[in-house]
Coordinates of C-alpha atoms in Angstrom, one line a residue:
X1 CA -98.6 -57.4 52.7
X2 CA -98.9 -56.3 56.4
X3 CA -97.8 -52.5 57.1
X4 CA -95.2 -51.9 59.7
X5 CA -96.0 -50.3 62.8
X6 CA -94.5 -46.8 63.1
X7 CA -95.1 -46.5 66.7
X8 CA -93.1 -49.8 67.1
X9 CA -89.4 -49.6 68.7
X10 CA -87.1 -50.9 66.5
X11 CA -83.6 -50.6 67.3
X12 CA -81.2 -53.0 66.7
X13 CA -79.0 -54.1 69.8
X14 CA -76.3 -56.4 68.6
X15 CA -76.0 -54.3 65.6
X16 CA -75.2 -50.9 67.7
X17 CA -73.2 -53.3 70.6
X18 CA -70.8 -54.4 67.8
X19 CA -70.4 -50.9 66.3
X20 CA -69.8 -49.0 69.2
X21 CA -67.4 -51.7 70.2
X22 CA -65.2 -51.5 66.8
X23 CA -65.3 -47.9 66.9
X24 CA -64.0 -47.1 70.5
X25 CA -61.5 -49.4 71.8
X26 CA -62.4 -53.1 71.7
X27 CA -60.7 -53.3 68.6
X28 CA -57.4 -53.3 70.3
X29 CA -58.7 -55.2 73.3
X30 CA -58.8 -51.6 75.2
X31 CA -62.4 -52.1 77.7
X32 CA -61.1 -48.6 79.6
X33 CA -61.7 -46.7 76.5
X34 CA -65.0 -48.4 76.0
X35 CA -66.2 -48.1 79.5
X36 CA -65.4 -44.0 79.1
X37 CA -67.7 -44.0 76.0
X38 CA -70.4 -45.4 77.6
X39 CA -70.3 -43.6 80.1
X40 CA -70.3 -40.6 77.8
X41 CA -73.0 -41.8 75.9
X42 CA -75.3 -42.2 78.5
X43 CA -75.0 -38.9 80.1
X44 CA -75.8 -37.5 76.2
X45 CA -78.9 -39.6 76.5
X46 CA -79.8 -38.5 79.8
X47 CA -79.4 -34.8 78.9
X48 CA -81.5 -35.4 75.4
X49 CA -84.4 -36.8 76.9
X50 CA -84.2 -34.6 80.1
X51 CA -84.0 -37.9 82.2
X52 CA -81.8 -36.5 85.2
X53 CA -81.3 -38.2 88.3
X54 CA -81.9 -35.2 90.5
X55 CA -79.0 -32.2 90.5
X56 CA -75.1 -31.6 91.9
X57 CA -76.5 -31.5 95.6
X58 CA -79.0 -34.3 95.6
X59 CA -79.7 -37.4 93.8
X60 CA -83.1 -38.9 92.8
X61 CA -83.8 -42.1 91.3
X62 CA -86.0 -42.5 88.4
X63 CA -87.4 -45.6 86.4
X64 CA -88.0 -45.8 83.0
X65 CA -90.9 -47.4 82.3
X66 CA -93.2 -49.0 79.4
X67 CA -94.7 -46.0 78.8
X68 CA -91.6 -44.0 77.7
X69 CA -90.5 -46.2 74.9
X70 CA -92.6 -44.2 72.2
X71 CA -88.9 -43.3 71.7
X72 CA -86.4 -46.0 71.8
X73 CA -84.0 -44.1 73.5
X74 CA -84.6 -45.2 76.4
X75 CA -84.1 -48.4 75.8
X76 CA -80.4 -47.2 74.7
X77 CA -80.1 -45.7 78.0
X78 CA -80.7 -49.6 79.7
X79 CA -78.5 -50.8 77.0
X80 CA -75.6 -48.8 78.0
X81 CA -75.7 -49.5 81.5
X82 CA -75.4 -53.0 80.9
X83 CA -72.3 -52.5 78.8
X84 CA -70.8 -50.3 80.6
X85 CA -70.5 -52.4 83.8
X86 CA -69.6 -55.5 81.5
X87 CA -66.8 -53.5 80.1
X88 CA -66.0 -52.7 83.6
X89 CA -66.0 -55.9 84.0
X90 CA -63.6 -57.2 81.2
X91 CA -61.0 -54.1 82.4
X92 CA -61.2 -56.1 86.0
X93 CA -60.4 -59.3 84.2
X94 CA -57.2 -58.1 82.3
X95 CA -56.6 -56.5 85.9
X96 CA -56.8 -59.4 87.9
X97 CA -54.1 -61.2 86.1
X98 CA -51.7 -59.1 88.8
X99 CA -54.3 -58.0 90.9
X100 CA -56.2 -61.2 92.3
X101 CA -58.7 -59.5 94.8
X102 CA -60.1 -57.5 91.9
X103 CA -61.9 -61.1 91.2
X104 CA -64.5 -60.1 93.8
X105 CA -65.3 -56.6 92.0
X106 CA -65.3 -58.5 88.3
X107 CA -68.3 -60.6 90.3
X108 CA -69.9 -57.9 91.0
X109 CA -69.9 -55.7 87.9
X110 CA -70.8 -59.1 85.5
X111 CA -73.9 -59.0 87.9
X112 CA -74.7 -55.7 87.5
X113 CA -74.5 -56.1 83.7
X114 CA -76.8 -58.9 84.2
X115 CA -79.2 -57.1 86.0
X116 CA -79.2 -54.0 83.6
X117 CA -79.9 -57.0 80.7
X118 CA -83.0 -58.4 82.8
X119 CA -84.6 -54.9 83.0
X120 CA -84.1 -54.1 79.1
X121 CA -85.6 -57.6 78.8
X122 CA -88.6 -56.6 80.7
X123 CA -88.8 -53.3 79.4
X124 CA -88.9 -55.0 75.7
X125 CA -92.2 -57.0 76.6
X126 CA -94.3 -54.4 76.2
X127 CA -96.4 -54.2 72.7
X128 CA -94.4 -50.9 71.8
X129 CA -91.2 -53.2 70.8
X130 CA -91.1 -54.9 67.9
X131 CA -91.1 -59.0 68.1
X132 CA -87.6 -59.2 66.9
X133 CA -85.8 -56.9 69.2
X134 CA -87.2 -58.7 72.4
X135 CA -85.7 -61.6 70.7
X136 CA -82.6 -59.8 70.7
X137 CA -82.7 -58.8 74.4
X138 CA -83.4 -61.9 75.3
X139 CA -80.3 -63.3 74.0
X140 CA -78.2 -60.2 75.6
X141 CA -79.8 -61.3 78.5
X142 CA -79.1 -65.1 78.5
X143 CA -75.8 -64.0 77.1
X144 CA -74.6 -61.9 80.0
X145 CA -76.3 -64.6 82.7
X146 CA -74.0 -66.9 81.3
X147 CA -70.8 -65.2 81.6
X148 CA -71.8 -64.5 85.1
X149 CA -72.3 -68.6 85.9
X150 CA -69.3 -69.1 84.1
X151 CA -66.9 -67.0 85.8
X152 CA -68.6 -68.5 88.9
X153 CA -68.0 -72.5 87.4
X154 CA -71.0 -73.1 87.3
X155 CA -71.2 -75.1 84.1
X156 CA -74.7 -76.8 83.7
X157 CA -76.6 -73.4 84.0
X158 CA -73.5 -71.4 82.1
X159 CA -74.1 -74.1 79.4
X160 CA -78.3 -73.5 79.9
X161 CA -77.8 -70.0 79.4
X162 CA -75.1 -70.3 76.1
X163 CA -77.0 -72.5 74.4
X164 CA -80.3 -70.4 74.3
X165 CA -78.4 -67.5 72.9
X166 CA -77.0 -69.5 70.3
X167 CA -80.5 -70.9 69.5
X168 CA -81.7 -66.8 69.3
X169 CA -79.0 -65.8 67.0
X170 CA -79.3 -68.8 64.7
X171 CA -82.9 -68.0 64.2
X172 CA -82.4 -63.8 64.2
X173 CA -79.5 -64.5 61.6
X174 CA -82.0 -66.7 59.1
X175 CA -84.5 -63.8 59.3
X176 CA -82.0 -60.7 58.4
X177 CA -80.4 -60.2 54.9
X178 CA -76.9 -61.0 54.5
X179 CA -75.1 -58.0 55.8
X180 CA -77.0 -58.0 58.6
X181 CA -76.6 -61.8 59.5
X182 CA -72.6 -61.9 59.7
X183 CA -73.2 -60.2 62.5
X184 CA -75.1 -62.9 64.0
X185 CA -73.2 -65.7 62.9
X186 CA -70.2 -63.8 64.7
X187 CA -72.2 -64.4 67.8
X188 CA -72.3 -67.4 67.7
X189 CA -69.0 -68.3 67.0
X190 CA -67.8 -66.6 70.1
X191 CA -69.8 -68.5 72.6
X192 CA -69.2 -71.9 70.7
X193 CA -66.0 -72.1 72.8
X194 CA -67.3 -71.5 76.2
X195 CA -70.2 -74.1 75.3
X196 CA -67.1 -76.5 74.8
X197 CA -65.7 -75.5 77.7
X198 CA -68.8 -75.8 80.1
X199 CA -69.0 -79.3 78.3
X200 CA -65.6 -80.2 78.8
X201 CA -65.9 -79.2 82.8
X202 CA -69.4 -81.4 82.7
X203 CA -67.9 -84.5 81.7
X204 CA -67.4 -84.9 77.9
X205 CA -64.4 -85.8 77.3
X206 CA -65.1 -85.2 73.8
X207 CA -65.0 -81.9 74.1
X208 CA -61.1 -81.0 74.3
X209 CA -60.5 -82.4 70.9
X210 CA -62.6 -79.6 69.8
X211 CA -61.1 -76.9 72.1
X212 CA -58.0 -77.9 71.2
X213 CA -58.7 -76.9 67.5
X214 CA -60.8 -73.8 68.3
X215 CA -58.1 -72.4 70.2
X216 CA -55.1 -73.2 67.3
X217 CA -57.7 -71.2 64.8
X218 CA -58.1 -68.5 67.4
X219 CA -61.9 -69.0 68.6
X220 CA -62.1 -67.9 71.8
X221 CA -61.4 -64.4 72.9
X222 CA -62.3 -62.6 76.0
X223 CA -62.5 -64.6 79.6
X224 CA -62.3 -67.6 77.2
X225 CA -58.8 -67.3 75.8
X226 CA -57.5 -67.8 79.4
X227 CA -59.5 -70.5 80.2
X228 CA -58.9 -72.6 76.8
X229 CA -54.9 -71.7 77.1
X230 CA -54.9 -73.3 80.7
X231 CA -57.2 -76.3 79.9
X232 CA -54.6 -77.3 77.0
X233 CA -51.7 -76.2 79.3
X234 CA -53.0 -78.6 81.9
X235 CA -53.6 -81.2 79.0
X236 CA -50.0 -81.3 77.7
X237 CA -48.3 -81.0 81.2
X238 CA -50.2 -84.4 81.8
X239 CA -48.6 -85.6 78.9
X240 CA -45.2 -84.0 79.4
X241 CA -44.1 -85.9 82.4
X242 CA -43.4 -88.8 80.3
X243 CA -41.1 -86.8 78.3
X244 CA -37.4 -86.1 79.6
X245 CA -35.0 -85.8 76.6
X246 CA -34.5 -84.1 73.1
X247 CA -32.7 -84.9 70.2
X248 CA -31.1 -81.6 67.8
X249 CA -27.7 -82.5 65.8
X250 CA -26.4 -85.0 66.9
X251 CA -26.8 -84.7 71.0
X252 CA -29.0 -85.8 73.6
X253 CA -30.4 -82.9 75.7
X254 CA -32.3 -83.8 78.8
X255 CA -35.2 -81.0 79.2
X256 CA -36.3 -80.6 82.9
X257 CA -38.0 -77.2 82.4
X258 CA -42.1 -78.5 82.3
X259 CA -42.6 -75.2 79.9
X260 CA -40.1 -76.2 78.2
X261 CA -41.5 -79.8 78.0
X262 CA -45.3 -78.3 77.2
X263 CA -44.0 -76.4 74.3
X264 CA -41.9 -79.2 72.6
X265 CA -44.5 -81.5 73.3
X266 CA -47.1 -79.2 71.6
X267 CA -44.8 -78.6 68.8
X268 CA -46.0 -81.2 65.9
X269 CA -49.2 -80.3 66.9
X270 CA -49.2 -76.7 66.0
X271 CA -46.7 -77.5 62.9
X272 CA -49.6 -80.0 61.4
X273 CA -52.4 -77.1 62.7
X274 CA -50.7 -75.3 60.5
X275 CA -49.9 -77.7 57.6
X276 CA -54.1 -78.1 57.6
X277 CA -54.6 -74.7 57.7
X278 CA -57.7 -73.9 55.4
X279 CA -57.2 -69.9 54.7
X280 CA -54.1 -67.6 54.9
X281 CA -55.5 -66.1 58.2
X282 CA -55.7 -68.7 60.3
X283 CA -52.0 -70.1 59.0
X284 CA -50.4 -66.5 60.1
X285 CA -52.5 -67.0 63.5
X286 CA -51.4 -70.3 64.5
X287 CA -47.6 -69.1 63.3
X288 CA -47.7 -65.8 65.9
X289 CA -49.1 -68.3 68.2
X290 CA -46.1 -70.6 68.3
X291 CA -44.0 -67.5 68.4
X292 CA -45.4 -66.0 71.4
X293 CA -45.0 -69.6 73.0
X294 CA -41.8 -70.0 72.0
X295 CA -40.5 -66.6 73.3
X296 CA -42.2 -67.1 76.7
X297 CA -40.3 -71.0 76.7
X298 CA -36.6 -69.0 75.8
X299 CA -37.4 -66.6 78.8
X300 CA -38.0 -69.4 80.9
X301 CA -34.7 -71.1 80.2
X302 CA -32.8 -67.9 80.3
X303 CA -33.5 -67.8 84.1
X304 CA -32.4 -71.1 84.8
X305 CA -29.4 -69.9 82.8
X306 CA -28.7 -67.2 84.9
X307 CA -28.5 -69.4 88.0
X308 CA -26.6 -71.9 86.4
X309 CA -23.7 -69.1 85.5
X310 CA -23.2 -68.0 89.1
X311 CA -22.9 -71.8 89.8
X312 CA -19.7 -72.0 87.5
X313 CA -18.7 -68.5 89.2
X314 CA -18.7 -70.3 91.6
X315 CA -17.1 -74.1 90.7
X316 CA -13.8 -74.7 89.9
X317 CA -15.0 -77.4 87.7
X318 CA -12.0 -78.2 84.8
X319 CA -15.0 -79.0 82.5
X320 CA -17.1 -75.6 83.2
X321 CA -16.1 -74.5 79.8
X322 CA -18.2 -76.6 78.0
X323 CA -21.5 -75.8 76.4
X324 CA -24.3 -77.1 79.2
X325 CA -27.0 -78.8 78.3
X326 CA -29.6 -76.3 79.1
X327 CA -27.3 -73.6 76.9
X328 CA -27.3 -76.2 74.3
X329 CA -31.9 -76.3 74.7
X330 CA -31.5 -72.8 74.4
X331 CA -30.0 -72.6 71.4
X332 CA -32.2 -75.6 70.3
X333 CA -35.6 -73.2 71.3
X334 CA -34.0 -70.5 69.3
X335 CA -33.5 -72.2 65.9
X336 CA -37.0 -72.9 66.5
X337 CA -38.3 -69.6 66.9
X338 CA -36.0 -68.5 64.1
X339 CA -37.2 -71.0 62.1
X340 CA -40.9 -70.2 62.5
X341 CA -40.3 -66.5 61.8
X342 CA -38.5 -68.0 58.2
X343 CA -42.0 -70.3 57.8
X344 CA -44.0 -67.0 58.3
X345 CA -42.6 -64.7 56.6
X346 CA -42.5 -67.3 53.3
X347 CA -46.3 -67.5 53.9
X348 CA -47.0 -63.9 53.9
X349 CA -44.4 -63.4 50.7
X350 CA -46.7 -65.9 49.0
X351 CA -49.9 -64.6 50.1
X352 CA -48.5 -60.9 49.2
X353 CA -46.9 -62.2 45.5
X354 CA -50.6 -63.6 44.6
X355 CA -52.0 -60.1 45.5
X356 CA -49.6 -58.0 43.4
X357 CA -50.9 -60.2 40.1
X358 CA -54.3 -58.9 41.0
X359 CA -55.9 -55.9 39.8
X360 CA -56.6 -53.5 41.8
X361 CA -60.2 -53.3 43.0
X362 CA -60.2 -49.4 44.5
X363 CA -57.7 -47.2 42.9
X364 CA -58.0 -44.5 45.9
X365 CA -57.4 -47.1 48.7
X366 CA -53.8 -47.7 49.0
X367 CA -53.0 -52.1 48.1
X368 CA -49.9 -53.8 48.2
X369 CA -46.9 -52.4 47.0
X370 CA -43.5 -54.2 45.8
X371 CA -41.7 -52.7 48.6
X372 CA -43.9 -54.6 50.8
X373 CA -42.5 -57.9 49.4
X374 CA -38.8 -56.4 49.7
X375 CA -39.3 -56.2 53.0
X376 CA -40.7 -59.4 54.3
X377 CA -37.8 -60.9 52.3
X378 CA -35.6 -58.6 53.7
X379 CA -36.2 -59.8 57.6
X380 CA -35.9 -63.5 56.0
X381 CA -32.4 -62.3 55.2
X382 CA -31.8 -60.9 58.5
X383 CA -33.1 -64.4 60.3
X384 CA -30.2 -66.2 58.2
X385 CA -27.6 -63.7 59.1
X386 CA -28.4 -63.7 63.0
X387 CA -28.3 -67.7 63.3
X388 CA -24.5 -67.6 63.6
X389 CA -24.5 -64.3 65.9
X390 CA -26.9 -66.3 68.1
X391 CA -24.5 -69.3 68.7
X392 CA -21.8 -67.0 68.8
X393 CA -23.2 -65.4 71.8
X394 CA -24.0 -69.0 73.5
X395 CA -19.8 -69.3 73.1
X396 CA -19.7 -66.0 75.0
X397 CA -21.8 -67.0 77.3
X398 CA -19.5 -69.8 78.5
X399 CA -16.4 -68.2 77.5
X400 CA -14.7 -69.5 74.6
X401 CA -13.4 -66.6 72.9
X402 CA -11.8 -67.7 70.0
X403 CA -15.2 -69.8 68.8
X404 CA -17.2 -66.5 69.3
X405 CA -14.9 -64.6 67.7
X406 CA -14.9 -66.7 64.3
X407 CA -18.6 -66.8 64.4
X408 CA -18.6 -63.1 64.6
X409 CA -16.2 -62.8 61.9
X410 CA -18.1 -64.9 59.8
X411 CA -21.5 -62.7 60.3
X412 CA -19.6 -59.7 59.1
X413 CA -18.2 -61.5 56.4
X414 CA -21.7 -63.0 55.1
X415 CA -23.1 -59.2 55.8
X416 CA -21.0 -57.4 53.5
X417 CA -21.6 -60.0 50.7
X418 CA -24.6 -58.8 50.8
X419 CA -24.3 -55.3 50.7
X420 CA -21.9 -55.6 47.9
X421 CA -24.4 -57.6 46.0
X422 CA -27.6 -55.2 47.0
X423 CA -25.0 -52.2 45.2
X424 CA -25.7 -53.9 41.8
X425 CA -29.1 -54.5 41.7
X426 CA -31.7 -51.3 41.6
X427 CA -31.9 -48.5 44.0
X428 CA -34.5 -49.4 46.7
X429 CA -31.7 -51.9 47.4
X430 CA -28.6 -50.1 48.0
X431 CA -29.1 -48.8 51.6
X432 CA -30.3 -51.7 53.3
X433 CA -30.7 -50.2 56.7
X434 CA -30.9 -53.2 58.6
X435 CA -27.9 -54.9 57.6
X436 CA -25.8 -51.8 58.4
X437 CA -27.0 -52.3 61.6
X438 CA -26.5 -55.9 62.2
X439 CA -22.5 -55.1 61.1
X440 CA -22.4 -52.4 63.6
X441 CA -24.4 -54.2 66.5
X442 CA -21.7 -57.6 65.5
X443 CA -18.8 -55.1 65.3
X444 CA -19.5 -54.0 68.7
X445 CA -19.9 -57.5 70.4
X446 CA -16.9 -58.3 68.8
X447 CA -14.8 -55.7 70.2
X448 CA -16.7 -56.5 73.5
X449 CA -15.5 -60.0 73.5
X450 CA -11.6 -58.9 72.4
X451 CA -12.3 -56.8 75.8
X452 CA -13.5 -59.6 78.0
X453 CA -11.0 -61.9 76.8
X454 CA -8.5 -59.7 78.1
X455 CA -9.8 -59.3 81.3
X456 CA -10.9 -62.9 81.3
X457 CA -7.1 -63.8 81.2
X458 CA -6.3 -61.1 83.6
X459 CA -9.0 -62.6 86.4
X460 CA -8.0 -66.4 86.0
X461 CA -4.4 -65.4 86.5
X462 CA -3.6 -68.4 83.5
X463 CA 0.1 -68.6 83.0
X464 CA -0.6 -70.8 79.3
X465 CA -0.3 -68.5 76.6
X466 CA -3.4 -67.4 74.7
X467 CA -3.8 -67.8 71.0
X468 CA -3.8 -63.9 70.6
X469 CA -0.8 -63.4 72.9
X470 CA 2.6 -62.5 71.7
X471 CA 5.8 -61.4 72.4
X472 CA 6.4 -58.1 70.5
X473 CA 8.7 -55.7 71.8
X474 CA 7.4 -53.4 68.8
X475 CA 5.8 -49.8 71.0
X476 CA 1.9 -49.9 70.7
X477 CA 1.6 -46.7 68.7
X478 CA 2.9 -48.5 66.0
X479 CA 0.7 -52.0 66.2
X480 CA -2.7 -49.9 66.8
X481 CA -4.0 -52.2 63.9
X482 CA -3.7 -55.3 64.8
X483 CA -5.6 -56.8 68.0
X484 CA -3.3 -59.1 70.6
X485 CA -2.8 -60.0 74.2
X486 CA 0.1 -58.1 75.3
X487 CA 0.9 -59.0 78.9
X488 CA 3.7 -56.1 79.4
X489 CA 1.0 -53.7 78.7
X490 CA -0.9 -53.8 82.4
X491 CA 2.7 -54.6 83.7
X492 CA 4.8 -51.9 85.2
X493 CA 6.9 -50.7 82.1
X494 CA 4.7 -50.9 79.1
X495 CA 5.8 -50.3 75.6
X496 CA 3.8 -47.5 74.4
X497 CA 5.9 -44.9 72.7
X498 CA 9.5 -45.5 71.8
X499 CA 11.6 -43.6 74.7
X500 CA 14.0 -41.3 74.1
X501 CA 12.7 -40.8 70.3
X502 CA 14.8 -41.3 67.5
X503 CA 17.3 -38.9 66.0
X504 CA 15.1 -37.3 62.5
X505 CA 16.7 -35.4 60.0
X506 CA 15.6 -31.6 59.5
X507 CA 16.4 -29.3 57.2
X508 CA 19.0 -26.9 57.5
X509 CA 18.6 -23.0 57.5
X510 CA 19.7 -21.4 54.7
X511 CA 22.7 -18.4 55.3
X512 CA 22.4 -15.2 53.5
X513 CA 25.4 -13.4 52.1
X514 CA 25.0 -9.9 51.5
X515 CA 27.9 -9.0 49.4
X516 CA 27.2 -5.3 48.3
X517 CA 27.8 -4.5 52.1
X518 CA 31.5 -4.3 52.1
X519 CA 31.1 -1.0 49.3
X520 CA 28.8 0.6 50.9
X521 CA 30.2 4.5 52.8
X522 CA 27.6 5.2 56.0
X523 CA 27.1 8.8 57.1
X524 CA 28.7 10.1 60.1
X525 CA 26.8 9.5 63.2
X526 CA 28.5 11.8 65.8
X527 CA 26.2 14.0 66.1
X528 CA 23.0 11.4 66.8
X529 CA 25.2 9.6 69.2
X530 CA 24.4 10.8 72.9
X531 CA 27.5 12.4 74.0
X532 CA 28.4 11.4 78.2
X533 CA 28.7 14.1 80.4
X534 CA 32.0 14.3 83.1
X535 CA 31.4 12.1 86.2
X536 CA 31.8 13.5 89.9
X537 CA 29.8 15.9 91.8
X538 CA 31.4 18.9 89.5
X539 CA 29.1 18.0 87.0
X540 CA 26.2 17.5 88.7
X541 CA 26.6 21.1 90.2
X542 CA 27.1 22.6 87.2
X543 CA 23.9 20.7 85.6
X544 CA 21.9 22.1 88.4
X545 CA 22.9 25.7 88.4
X546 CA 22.5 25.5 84.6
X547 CA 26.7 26.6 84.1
X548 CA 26.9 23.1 81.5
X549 CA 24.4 23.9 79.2

């Protein structure tokens, strides 16, 4: 057995990448966060080893060279440089979305990276490294000089450049144990996309086939998840302008929205994606996938709807109160999204169900509870209930009231069922929170569309009598009950209070007889009573002088 060099650098590089990556921010897809703690990091390093670049008033460069890696720091120090103006990078991309000049700083910071990547490769050439981490920073290198050609489009040397880092990790992973290995593998099957891709762009037409189903099992993340969603975006719309009609109960509905046409073309595709699904995973990926598509497709049709209602503001066409065709596609993209949310919750119920039968492996770390499965049933229950509130809206949305209103009646009805069924079964059950609040939010549209049918009739200036008009002289403060259309109450003498009021009978107040008064013998008062002096000016005289008295 051959003894291992003690004086030989050793670290690790995808190992430490992909932990400080999971630990600080590229979990959630946040490259700011990571950026910071490189930065951080390096500045730690820099302070350690007493490697400053000059002071506050002055800086001075300094190279680390082969000499200085008795302590593998410093290749650390390289390391983080490189990620730090990658992450940079990959904070520029999600920037440049909105931002499109920001392209021209994402060039230059993948460079940078790249450079950083050459120098840690060069550094690692010296006999102080060990053989199988300048294996490692040769694949980092080859790894960042292809993102850089791909970003640029250029797909031969992007392709050059992927393929040798797959070739390095394939071998590093057969040389590590297990544990170490996934991490490897990993590697490997995030650049398998963009190898795809750069084939794909080359000529092999092959190639989408294979995209196609890396993308539906969520390979691909980074600057590739853009690319793949636009390459299949581009594929369907090819195949989408063949496609001008739908078919959902009974009616033809022409579709003219291309998403709209993408997303219904690429329907039975994702349904059998998900149909094939190997693992549990994967089937919940593909099912938020054709969620988030489907949501972004309802948006889109909800602008056209907009224009389309100040159109029949606008007409005076006799047939405006009909349900359009692009209301009716609405409602059609809805009981698809609907739909899916049902399909998805039913696979995570089942998934969850099989877990509660197993033991528990760790008793500290919390598992899956029943209230888990409550719920996901629970938001199944909801999906049910909301079907008819949906179309009920769509007959708001055009203006037929007294459709609307039986549909919301309906919802209310099916919602108290169920919370006078949930009373009899055990008490995680009784509250049901959500379906309070789907009677409330359904009580309040309905009393919203009592209100706009009011002032709907009041705006058109319709002389025909409405369903919920009548002809009661009865005052309103007796009929506060019972909703109806009462024309004389926006007219000039409204019935509100009967006027003068009624006559009511009252009580009479009792009389008191006191008949022990007629016995009764009073003193003599005289001399209590003020007795009245003579009038005149005698009087007053003699008051004055005192002569009265």
């Amino acid at each position: 057995k051959t003894k291992k060099n003690p004086n030989l650098a050793r670290p690790r590089l995808l190992q430490i990448i992909k932990e400080s990556q999971q630990q600080h921010g590229l979990r959630h897809g946040d490259y700011q966060r990571y950026r910071g703690y490189c930065s951080r990091r390096l500045r730690r390093l820099r302070k350690t080893l007493g490697f400053k670049m000059g002071n506050r008033h002055k800086f001075i460069g300094k190279k680390i060279t082969a000499e200085m890696l008795s302590d593998s720091r410093y290749l650390l120090m390289v390391l983080m440089e490189a990620e730090r103006a990658w992450s940079y990078a990959m904070q520029l991309k999600q920037e440049a979305n909105t931002e499109p000049r920001k392209r021209f700083h994402l060039l230059s910071r993948l460079r940078k990276a790249a450079k950083h990547s050459e120098k840690l490769e060069k550094l690692c050439e010296s006999p102080r490294v060990d053989a199988k981490t300048k294996l490692e920073a040769q694949a980092y290198t080859a790894y960042l000089t292809g993102m850089v050609e791909f970003e640029l489009q250029e797909w031969k040397r992007a392709m050059e450049a992927f393929n040798k880092c797959k070739t390095i990790y394939e071998k590093l992973a057969s040389a590590f144990t297990e544990e170490v290995a996934v991490l490897y593998r990993q590697r490997v099957e995030e650049i398998s996309p963009n190898i795809r891709y750069c084939a794909y762009n080359i000529g092999d037409q092959n190639a989408i086939n294979d995209l196609m189903q890396m993308r539906l099992t969520g390979g691909g993340g980074g600057m590739m998840a853009e690319k793949l969603e636009a390459l299949i975006t581009q594929a369907r719309t090819k195949q989408a302008a063949t496609m001008s009609e739908v078919e959902w109960r009974g009616r033809t509905v022409p579709v003219k929205i291309d998403k709209a046409r993408v997303f219904l073309l690429g329907l039975a595709d994702n349904e059998a994606a998900v149909a094939q699904a190997s693992n549990e995973d994967t089937k919940e990926h593909l099912y938020e996938t054709l969620m988030a598509e489907c949501r972004d497709t309802i948006q889109a049709v909800r602008e056209e709807l907009k224009s389309e209602a100040k159109q029949r503001e606008r007409s005076s066409d006799p047939e405006s109160g009909k349900v359009s065709n692009l209301q009716y596609l609405h409602s059609y993209l809805t009981y698809i999204k609907l739909c899916t949310l049902v399909k998805r919750n039913e696979s995570m119920a089942h998934t969850l169900h099989g877990k509660l039968k197993e033991p528990a492996a760790d008793e500290n770390k919390r598992g899956p509870r029943p209230q888990d499965l409550i719920r996901l049933y629970d938001i199944i229950l909801q999906v049910v209930l909301s079907v008819p509130q949906d179309f009920a809206q769509s007959y708001v949305l055009v203006k037929k009231w007294s459709e609307a209103l039986v549909l919301y009646e309906r919802v209310l009805k099916y919602a108290k069922e169920v919370q006078s069924k949930a009373k009899t079964l055990n008490n995680s059950l009784k509250d049901l929170p959500d379906v309070q609040e789907l009677i409330a939010e359904v009580s309040a549209e309905k009393y919203s569309l009592q209100a706009a049918a009011i002032l709907g009739e009041r705006r058109s200036g319709s002389s025909a009598p409405s369903q919920l008009q009548v002809n009661d002289s009865t005052p309103l403060c007796n009929r506060l009950d019972t909703f109806c259309l009462d024309p004389t109450l926006v007219g000039k003498k409204p019935s509100l209070v009967p006027f003068p009021p009624e006559f009511q009978p009252i009580p009479c107040k009792p009389l008191f007889f006191d008949l022990a008064l007629n016995h009764v013998a009073f003193p003599p008062l005289d001399e209590k009573v003020e007795q009245k002096g003579k009038g005149g000016l005698t009087g007053y005289i003699k008051g004055i002088f005192g002569f009265g008295s």
